[in-house]
Coordinates of C-alpha atoms in Angstrom, one line a residue:
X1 CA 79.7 119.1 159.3
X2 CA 83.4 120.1 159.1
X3 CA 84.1 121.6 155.0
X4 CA 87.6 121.7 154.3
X5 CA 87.3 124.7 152.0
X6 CA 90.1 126.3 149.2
X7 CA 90.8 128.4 146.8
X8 CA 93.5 129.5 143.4
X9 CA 95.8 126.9 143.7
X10 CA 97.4 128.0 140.6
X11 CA 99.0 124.7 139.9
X12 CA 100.6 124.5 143.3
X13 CA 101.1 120.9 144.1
X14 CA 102.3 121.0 147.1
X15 CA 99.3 123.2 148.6
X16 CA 97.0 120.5 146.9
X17 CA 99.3 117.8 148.8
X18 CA 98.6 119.5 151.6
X19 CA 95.0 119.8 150.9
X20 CA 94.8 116.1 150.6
X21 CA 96.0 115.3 153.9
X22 CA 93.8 117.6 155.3
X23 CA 90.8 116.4 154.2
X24 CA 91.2 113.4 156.7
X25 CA 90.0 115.8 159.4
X26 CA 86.6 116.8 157.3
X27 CA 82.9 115.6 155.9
X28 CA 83.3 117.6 152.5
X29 CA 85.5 119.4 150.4
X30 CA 85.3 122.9 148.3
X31 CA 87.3 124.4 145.2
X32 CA 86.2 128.0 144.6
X33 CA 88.0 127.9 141.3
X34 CA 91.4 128.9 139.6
X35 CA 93.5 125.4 139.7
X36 CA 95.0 126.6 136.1
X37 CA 96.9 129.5 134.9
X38 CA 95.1 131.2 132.4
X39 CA 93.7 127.6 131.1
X40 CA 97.0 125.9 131.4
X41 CA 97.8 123.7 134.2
X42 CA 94.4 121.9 135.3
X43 CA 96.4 118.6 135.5
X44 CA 98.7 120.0 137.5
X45 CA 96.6 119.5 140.6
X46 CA 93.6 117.7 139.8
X47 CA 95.8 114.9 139.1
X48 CA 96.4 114.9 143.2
X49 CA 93.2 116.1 145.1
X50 CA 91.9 113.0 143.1
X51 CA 92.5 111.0 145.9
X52 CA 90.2 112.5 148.0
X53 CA 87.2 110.5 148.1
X54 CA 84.9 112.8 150.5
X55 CA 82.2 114.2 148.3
X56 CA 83.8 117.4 147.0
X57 CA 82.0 121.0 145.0
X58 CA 84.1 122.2 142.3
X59 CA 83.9 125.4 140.3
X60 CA 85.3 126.7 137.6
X61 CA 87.7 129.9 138.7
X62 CA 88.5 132.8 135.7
X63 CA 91.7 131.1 135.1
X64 CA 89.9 128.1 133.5
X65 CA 86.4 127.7 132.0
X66 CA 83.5 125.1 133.4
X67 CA 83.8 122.8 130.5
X68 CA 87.6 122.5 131.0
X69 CA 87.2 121.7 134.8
X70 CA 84.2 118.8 134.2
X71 CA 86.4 118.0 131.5
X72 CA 89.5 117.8 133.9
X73 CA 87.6 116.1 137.1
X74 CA 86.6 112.9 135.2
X75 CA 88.9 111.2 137.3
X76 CA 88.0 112.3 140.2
X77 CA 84.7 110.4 141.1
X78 CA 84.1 111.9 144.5
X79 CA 83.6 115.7 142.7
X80 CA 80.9 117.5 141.0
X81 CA 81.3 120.4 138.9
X82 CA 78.7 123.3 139.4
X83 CA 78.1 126.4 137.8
X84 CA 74.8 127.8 137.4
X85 CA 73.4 124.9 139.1
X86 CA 73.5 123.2 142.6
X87 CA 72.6 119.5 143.8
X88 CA 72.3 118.3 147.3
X89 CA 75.6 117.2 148.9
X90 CA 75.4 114.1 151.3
X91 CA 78.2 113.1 153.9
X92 CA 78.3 111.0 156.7
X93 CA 77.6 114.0 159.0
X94 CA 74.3 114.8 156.9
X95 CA 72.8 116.4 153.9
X96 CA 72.9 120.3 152.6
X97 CA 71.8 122.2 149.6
X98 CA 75.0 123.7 147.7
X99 CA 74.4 126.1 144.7
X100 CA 77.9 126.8 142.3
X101 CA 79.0 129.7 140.0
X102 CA 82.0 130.2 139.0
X103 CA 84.5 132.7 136.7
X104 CA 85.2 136.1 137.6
X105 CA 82.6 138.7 138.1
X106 CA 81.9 141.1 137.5
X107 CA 84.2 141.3 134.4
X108 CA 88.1 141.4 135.5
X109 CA 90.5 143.7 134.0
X110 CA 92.8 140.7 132.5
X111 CA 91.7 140.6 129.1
X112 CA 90.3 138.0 126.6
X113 CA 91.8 134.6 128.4
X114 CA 89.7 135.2 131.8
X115 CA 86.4 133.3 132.0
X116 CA 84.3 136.0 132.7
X117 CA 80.4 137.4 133.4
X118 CA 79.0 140.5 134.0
X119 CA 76.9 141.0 137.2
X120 CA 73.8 140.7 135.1
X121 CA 74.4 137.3 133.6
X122 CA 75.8 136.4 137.3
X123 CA 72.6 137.1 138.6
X124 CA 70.6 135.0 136.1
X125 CA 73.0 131.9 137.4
X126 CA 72.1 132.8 141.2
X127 CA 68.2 133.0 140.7
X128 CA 67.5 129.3 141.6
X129 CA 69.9 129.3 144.8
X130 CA 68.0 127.5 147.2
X131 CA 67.7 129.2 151.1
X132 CA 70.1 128.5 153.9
X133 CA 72.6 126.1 151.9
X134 CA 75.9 126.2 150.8
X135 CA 76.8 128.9 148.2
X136 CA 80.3 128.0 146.1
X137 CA 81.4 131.1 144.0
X138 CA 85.2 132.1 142.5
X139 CA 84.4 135.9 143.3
X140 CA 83.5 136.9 146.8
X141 CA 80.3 139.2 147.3
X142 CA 81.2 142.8 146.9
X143 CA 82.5 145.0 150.4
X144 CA 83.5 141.3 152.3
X145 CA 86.5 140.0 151.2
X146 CA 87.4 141.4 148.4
X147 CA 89.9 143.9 149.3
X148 CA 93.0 144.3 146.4
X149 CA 96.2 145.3 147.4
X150 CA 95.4 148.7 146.7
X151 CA 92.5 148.6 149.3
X152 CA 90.1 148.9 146.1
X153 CA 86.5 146.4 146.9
X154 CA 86.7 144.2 143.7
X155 CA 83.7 142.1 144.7
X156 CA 80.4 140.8 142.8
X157 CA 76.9 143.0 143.8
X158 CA 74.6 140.4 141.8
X159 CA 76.8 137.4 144.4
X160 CA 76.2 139.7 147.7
X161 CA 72.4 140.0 146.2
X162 CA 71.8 136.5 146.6
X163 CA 74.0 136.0 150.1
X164 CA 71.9 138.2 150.9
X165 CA 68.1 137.3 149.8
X166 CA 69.3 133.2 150.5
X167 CA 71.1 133.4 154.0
X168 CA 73.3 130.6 153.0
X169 CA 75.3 129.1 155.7
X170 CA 78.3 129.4 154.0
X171 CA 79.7 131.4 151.0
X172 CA 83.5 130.1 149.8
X173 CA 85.2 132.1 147.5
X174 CA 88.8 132.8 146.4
X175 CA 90.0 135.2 143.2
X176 CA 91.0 138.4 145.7
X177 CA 94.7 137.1 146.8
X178 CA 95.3 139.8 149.1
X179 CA 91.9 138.8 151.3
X180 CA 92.8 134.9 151.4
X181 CA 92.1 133.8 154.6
X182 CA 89.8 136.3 155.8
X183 CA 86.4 135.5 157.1
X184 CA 83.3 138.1 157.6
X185 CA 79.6 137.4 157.8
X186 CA 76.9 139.2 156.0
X187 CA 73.9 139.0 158.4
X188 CA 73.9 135.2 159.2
X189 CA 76.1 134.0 156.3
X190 CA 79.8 133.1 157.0
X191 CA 81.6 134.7 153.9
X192 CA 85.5 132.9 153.5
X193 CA 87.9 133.6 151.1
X194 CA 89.4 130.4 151.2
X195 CA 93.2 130.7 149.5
X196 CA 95.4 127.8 148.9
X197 CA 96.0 127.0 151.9
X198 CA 92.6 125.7 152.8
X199 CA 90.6 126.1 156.2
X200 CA 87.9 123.8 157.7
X201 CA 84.5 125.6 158.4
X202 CA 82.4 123.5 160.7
X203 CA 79.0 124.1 159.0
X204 CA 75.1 123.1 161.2
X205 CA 73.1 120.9 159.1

């Protein structure tokens, strides 16, 4: 299964453009969250990755909340929304569990406007992932690709927790700009900070 994977488009419409033609070349499509700026914006882009029509996982990043996003992706009939929960994904190459959570954790330094959780409230959300599936989080799993600019880890413990009790395939997250791009496993799980840019994972199933 090839997963055309991104991250914090921050209203960039020409990266989600770009996304759109990419997703020709894949079975499914993830946002790991932040397609606003600080809840402003959603339109911006949702309004364009619309037209993809490949089944696509959404979450909600810290710049918006998850009632804003399901809110936002009415229009777009091929998404689902997930946080806290998770639903099978099918595609034409097959079927695989996904489990979604979203905002920034643990809680960022921004202030009041950032959709945040602590790592205790995180790992209430993560108790039900389901084993060897897809896990879809904003904030990457703490010590993988969460380096700042500063070289500071910025990660989630309660996220790297479950990566590491579930074995999912595939964990796609975003939020750390400074690690976009980068890719590390955790025993058998591929960990990908996906960034606006987008990259296709090809995922067993």
């Amino acid at each position: 299964m090839k997963v055309l994977c991104f991250s914090d488009l921050h209203r960039d419409q020409d990266a989600a453009r770009q996304l759109v033609e990419m997703s020709a070349q894949a079975d499914l499509v993830i946002g790991a969250g932040d397609f606003a700026n600080q809840h402003q914006g959603l339109a911006d882009t949702l309004d364009i990755l619309s037209d993809i029509q490949l089944p696509t996982c959404l979450v909600p990043g810290n710049g918006e909340t998850f009632e804003e996003l399901r809110d936002a992706a009415q229009g777009w009939p091929s998404a689902v929304v997930m946080h806290g929960d998770g639903q099978t994904m099918k595609t034409t190459a097959g079927s695989i569990e996904f489990w979604g959570v979203g905002g920034g954790i643990p809680v960022t330094p921004f202030g009041a406007w950032s959709y945040d959780f602590d790592e205790e409230r995180a790992a209430e959300m993560l108790a039900d992932c389901p084993l060897g599936g897809i896990l879809v989080v904003h904030s990457p799993p703490i010590d993988t690709v969460d380096h700042d600019s500063s070289g500071r880890i910025r990660g989630s413990q309660s996220i790297r927790d479950c990566v590491e009790r579930c074995v999912p395939k595939l964990v796609v997250c975003g939020h750390i700009h400074s690690d976009w791009g980068k890719q590390v496993r955790v025993g058998n799980s591929l960990i990908v900070n996906a960034g606006p840019r987008g990259t296709i994972i090809d995922v067993d199933v």
